[in-house]
XYZ file of C-alpha atoms in Angstrom:
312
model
C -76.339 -84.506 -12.812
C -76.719 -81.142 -10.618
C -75.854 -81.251 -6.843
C -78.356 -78.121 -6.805
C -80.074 -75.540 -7.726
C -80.895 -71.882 -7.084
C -83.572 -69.874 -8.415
C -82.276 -66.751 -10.336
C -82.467 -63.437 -8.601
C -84.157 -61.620 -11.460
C -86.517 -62.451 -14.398
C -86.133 -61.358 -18.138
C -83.554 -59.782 -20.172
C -82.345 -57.049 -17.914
C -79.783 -54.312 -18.933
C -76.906 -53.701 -16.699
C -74.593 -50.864 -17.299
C -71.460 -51.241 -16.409
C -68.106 -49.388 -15.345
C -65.406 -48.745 -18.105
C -62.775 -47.189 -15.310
C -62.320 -47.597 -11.399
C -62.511 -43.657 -11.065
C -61.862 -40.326 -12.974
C -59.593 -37.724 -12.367
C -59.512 -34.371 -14.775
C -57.772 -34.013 -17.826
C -54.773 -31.957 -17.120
C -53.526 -31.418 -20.691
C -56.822 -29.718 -21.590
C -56.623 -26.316 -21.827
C -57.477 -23.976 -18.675
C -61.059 -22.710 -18.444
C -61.804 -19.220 -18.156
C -62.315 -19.679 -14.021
C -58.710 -21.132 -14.137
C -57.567 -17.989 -15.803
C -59.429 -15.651 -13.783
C -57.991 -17.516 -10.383
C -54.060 -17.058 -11.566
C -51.302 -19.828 -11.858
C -50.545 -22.204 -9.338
C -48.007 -20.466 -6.655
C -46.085 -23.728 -6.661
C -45.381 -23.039 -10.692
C -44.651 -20.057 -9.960
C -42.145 -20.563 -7.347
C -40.572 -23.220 -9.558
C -40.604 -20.973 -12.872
C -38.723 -18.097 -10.393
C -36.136 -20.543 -9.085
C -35.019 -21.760 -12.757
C -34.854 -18.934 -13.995
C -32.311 -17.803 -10.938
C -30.420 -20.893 -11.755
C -30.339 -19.713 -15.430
C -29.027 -16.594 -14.703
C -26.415 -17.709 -12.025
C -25.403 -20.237 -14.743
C -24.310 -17.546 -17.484
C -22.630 -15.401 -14.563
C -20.347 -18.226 -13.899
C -20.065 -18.815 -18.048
C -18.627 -15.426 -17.915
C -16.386 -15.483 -15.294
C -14.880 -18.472 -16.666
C -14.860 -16.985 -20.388
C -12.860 -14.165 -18.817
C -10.594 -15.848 -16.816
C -9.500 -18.179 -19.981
C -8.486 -15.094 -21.670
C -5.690 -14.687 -18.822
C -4.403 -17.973 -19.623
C -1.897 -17.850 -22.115
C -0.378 -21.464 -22.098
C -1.550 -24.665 -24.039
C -1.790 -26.353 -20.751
C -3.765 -24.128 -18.896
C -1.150 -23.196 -16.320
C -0.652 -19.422 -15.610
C 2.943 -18.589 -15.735
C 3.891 -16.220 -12.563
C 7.011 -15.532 -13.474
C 5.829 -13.159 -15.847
C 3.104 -11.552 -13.650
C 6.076 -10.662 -11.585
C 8.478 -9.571 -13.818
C 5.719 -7.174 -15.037
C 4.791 -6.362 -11.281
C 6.355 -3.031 -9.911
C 6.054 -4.608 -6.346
C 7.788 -7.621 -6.990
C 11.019 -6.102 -5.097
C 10.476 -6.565 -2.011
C 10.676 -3.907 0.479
C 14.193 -3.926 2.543
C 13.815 -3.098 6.045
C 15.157 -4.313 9.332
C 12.629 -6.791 11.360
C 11.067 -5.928 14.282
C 12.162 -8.727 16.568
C 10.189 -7.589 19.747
C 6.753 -8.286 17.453
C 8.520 -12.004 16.385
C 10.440 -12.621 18.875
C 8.608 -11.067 22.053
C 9.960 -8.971 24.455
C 12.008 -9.844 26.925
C 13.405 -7.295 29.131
C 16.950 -8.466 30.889
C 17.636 -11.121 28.449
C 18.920 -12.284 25.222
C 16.844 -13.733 22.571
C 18.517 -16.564 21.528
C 17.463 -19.250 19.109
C 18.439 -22.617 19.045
C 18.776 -25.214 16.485
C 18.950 -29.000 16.607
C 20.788 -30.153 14.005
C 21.960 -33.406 13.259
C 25.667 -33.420 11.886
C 25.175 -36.319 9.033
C 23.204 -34.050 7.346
C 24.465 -29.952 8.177
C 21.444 -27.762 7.526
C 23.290 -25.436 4.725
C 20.589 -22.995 4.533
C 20.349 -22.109 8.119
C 24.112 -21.230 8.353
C 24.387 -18.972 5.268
C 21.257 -17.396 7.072
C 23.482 -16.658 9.926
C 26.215 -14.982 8.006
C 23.311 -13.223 6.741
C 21.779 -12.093 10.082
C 24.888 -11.364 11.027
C 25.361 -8.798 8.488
C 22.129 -6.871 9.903
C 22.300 -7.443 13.579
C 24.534 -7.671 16.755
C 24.850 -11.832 17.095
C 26.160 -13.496 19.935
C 27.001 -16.954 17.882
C 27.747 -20.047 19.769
C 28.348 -24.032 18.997
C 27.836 -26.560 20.960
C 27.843 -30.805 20.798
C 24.941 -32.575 22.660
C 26.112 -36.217 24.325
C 24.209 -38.518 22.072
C 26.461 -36.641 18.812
C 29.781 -39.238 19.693
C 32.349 -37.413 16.954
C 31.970 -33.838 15.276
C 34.463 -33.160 12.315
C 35.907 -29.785 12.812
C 34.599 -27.905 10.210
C 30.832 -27.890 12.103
C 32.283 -26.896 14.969
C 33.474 -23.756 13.783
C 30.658 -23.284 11.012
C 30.526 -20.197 13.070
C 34.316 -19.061 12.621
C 36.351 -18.118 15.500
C 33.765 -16.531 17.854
C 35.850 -13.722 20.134
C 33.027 -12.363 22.331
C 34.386 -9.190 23.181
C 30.939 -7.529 24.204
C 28.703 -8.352 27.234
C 25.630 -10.317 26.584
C 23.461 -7.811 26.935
C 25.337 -5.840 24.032
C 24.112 -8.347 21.710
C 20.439 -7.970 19.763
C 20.191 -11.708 18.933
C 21.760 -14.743 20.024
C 21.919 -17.945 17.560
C 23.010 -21.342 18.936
C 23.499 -24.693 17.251
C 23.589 -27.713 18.841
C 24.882 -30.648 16.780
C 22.439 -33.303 18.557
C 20.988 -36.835 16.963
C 17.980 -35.446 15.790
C 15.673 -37.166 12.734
C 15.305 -33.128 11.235
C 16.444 -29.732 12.509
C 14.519 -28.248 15.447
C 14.162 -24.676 16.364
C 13.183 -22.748 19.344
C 13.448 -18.996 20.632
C 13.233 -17.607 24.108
C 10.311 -18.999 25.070
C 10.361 -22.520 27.048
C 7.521 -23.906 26.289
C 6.867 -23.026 22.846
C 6.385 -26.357 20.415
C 9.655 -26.452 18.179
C 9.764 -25.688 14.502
C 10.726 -28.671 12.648
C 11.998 -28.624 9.076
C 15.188 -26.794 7.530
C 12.529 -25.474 5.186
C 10.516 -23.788 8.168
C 13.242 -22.882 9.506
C 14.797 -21.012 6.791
C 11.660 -19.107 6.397
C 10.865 -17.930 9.819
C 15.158 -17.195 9.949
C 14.460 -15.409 6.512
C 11.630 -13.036 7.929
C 14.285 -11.520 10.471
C 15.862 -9.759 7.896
C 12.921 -7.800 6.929
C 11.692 -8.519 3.201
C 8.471 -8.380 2.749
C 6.747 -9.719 -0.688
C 3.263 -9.691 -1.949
C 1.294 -12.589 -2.563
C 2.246 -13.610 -5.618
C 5.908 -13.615 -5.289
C 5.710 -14.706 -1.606
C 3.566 -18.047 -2.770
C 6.439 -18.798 -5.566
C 9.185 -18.086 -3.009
C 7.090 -20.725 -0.914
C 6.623 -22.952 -4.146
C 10.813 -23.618 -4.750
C 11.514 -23.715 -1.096
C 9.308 -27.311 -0.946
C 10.260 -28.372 -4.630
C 14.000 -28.383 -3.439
C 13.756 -30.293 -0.345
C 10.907 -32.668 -1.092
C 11.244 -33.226 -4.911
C 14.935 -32.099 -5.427
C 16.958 -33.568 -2.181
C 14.473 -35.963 -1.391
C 13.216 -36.742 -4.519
C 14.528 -39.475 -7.576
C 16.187 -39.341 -10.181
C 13.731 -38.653 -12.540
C 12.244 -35.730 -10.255
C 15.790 -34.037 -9.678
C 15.698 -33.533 -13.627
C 12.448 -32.524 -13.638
C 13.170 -29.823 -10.962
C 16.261 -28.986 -12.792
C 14.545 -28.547 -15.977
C 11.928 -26.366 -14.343
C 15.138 -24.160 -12.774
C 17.053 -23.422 -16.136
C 13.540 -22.366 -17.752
C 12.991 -19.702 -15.154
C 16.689 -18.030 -14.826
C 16.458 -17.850 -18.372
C 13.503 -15.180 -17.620
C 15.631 -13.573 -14.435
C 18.522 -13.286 -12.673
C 17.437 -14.930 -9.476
C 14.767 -17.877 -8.872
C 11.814 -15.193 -8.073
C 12.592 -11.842 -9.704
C 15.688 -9.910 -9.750
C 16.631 -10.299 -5.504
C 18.072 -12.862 -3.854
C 15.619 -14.774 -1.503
C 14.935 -17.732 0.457
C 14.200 -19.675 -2.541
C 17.658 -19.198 -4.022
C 19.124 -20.581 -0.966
C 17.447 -23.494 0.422
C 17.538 -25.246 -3.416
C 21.506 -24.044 -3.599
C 22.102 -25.988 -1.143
C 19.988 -28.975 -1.757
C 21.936 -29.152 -5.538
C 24.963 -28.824 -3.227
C 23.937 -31.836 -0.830
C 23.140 -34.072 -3.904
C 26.838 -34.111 -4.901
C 25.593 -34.350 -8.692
C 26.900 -31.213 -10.469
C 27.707 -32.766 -13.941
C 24.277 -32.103 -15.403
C 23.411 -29.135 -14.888
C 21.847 -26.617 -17.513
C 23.300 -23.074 -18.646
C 21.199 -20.874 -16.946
C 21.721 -22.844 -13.489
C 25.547 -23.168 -13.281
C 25.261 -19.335 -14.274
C 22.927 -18.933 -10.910
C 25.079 -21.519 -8.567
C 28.450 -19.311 -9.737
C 26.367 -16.143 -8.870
C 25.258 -17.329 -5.273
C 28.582 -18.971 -4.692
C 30.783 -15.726 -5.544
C 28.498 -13.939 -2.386
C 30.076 -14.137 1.130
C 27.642 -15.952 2.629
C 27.349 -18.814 0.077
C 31.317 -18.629 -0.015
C 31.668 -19.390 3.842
C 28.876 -22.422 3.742
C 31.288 -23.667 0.557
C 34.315 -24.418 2.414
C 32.458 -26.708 4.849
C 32.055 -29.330 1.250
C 35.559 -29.758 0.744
């Protein structure tokens, strides 16, 4: 039964045509009409076809410069042996001459410029004192040790690391004055003439600025492996385990085998900071050919020889 009913709002069969799609948009994978070709591609396109093909080309300049920098490479693990740049480098030598210790020290008109270490005595910063026998060599030194109040006992050997010190000259006779001071301090500390200049901490830093007094002067190369073996001896080497000290040792026999000296055929900074650290170990048994060779070649120089004397 209907509820209602509603008359029909047309009579007859009537045709309606209806929609197939909401909207059309062109066909963009037909092929451009003439007015499209007459008007010129889209600048976007263009600006996106000009930017790949920069990419492209910055793409095989880097290819290149990698192609040509593998051909320098000449060991299976990619690592580019220095040692042989060097040793094929004229400059490698460095150039001897004396420091200019007004441009790294300052001038100071009327006084001395002294530097002065904190060292503890536990551990005797070797390096430092065969640097000054070796500043000593080139310059006028007033020397001088001292014992600070929180250091209860000194054995005598530190406190004539120096030797017997006659100071026969004034103090203004002098071109440099070095003092140690055997204190309680966690590392050594350095500071020169200046009093309120932050200290340099580190026998490693040390060595190196003590090192640039006597006036040899590397180029990059040699100056970043010099750099290199000074922080492989104290922080894998005397700081380091077991395992690392043979590493270290291994890495040491492999490149006296190729020269005389640790970087190239001169003694430098390298050579002494790890001497000593193999000396501070106290482990001598195992040590390859080429480096008991080296340790009998620093220890038969002055220097070394003095430093020696304070082991026994």
């Amino acid at each position: 039964m209907l509820m209602y009913k509603v008359q029909p709002y047309s009579s007859g069969d009537m045709q309606v045509d209806l929609p197939s799609c909401m909207y059309r948009v062109p066909n963009l994978h037909q092929p451009l009409t003439a007015h499209h070709e007459q008007e010129g591609a889209d600048p976007t396109l263009q600006a996106f076809e000009s930017r790949q093909e920069d990419i492209l080309k910055r793409l095989y300049e880097l290819k290149a410069a990698v192609d040509g920098l593998s051909k320098m490479i000449q060991t299976p693990d990619a690592d580019l042996d220095v040692t042989d740049i060097i040793q094929a480098d004229e400059r490698a030598a460095p150039a001897s001459c004396k420091a200019d210790l007004d441009s790294i020290l300052g001038k100071d008109y009327g006084a001395l410029r002294d530097i002065v270490i904190n060292a503890n005595p536990s551990v005797p910063p070797l390096s430092l004192l065969i640097l000054h026998n070796l500043l000593c060599e080139q310059y006028q030194v007033l020397s001088a040790v001292h014992t600070h109040s929180s250091v209860a006992h000194i054995p005598e050997p530190l406190l004539k690391c120096f030797g017997e010190q006659v100071n026969k000259k004034s103090r203004q006779d002098y071109q440099l004055g070095f003092t140690l001071i055997w204190k309680d301090v966690p590392k050594p500390q350095m500071k020169f003439s200046i009093q309120n200049m932050c200290p340099i901490e580190g026998e490693g830093n040390i060595a190196r600025f003590l090192f640039s007094l006597l006036g040899n002067v590397y180029n990059a190369v040699t100056a970043t492996l010099i750099d290199s073996w000074v922080d492989t001896a104290i922080f894998q080497f005397r700081e380091g385990s077991n395992k690392e000290r043979a590493a270290v040792l291994r890495a040491m026999n492999s490149a006296l085998g190729k020269s005389p000296w640790l970087v190239g055929s001169e003694l430098t900074i390298a050579d002494i900071v790890t001497w000593c650290a193999i000396q501070q170990s106290g482990n001598t048994t195992a040590i390859p050919a080429n480096v008991q060779k080296w340790m009998k070649s620093c220890e038969n120089l002055t220097s070394f020889n003095a430093v020696l004397k304070l082991l026994m």
